[in-house]
PDB file of C-alpha atoms and ligand atoms in Angstrom:
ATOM      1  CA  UNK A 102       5.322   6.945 -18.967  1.00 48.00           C
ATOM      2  CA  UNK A 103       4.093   9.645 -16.494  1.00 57.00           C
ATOM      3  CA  UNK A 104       1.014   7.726 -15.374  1.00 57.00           C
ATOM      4  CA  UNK A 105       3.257   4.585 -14.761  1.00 56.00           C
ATOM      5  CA  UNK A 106       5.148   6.859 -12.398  1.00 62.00           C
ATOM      6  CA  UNK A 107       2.809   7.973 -10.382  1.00 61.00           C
ATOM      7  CA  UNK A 108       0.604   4.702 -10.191  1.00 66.00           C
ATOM      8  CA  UNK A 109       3.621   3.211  -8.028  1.00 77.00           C
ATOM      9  CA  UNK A 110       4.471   5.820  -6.435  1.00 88.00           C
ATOM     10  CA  UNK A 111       3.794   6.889  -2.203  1.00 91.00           C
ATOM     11  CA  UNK A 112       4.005  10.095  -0.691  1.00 92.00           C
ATOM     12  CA  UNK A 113       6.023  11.216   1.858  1.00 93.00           C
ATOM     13  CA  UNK A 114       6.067  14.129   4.013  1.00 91.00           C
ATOM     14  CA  UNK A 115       9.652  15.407   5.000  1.00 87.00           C
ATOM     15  CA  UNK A 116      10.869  17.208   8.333  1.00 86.00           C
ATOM     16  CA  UNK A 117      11.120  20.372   6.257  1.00 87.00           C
ATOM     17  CA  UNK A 118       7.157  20.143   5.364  1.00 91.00           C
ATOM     18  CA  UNK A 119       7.755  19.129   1.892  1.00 92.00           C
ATOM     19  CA  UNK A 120       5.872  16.685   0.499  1.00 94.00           C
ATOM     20  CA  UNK A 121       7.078  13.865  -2.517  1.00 95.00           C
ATOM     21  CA  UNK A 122       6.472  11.480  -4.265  1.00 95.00           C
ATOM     22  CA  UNK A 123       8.799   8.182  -4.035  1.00 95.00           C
ATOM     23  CA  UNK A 124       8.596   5.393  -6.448  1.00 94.00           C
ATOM     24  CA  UNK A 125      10.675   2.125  -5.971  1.00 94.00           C
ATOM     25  CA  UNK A 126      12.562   1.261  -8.831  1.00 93.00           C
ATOM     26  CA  UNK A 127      13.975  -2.008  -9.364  1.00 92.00           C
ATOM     27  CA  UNK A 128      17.010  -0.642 -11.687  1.00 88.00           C
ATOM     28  CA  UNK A 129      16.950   1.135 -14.872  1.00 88.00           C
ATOM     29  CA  UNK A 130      19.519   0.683 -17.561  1.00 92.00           C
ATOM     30  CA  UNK A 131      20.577   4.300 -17.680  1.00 94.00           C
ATOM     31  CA  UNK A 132      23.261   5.860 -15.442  1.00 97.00           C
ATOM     32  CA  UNK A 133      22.224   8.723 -12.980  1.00 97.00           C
ATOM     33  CA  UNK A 134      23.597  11.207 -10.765  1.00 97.00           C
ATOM     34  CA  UNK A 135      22.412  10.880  -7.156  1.00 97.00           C
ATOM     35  CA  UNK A 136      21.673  14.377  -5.464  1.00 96.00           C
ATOM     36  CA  UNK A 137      22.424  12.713  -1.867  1.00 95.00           C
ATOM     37  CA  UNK A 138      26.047  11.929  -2.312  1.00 97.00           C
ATOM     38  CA  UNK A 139      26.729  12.669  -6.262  1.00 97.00           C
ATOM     39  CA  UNK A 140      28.028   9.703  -6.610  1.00 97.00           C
ATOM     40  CA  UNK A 141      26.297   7.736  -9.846  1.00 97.00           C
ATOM     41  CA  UNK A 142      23.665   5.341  -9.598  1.00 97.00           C
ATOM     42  CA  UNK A 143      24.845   2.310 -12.105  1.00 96.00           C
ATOM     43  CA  UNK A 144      22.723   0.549 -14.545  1.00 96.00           C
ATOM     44  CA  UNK A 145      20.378  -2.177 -12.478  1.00 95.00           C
ATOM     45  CA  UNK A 146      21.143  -1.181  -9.213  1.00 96.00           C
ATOM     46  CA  UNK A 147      17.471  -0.841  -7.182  1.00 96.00           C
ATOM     47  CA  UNK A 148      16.945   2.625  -6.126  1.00 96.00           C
ATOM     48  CA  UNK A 149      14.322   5.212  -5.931  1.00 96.00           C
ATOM     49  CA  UNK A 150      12.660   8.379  -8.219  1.00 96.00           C
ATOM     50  CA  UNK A 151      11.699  11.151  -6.297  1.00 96.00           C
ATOM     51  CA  UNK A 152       9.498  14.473  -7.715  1.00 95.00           C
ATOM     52  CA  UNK A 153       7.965  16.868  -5.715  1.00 95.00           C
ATOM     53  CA  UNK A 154       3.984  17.144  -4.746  1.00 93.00           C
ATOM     54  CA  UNK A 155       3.788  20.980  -4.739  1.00 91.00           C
ATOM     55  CA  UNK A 156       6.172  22.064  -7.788  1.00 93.00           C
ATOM     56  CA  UNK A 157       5.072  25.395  -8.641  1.00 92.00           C
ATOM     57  CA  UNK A 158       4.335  24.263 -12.101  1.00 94.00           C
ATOM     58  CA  UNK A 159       2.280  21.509 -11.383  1.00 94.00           C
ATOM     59  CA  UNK A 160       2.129  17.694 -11.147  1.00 90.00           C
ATOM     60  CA  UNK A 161       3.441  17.435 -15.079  1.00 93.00           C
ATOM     61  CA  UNK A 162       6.562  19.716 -14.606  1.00 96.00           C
ATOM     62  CA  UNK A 163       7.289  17.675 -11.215  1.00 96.00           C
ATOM     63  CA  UNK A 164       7.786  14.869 -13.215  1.00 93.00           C
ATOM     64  CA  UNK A 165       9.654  16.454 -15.827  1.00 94.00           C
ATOM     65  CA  UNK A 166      12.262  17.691 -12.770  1.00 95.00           C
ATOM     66  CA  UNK A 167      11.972  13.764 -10.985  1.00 95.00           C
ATOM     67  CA  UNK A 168      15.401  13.018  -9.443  1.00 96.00           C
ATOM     68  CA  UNK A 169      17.173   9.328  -8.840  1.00 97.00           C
ATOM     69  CA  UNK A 170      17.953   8.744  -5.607  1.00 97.00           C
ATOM     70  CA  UNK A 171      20.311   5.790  -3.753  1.00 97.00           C
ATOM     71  CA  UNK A 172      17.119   4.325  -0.758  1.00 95.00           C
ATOM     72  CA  UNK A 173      19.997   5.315   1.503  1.00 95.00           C
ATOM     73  CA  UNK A 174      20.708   8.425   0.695  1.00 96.00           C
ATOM     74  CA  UNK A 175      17.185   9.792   0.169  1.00 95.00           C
ATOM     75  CA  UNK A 176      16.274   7.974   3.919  1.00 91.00           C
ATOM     76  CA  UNK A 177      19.370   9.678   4.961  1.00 92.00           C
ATOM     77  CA  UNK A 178      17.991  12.968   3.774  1.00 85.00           C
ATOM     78  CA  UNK A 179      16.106  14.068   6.788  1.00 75.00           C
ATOM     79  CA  UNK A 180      18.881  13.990   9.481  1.00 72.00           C
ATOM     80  CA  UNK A 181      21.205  16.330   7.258  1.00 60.00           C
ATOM     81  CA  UNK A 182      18.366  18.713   8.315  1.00 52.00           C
ATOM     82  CA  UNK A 183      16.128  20.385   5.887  1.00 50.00           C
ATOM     83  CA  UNK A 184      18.628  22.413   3.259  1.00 50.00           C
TER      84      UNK A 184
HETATM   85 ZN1   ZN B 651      23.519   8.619  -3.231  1.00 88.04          ZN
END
């Protein structure tokens, strides 16, 4: 499961400094929470999985904290300013 992850996945550097991983999914058929707007992400709607490159507890506890994204909201990210 993890090594599927991060075989599709790029990495990204954001305006903060922060580096991530971002892997395209096409849909999933799970509902989940979007940090951007907390709205919910329905079942088979495209969108993306984000985990960070420098957790503090490593590549495996990254994944463990991996967030779903909306594309649009996660693009959007970097002209709220870093938080
Ligand atoms: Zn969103």
């Amino acid at each position: 499961m993890s090594s599927v992850l991060r075989g599709r996945a790029r990495s990204e550097g954001r305006a903060d400094g922060s580096r991530w991983s971002v892997r395209p999914v096409a849909g999933s058929d799970k509902v989940y929470r979007c940090p951007g707007c907390e709205q919910q992400i329905q079942p088979g709607v495209g969108h993306v999985v984000v985990w960070s490159d420098d957790h503090l507890f490593g590549e495996e506890a990254a994944l463990d904290d991996r967030r779903h994204w909306h594309r649009s909201c996660w693009q959007a990210r970097d002209r709220r300013g870093p938080r």
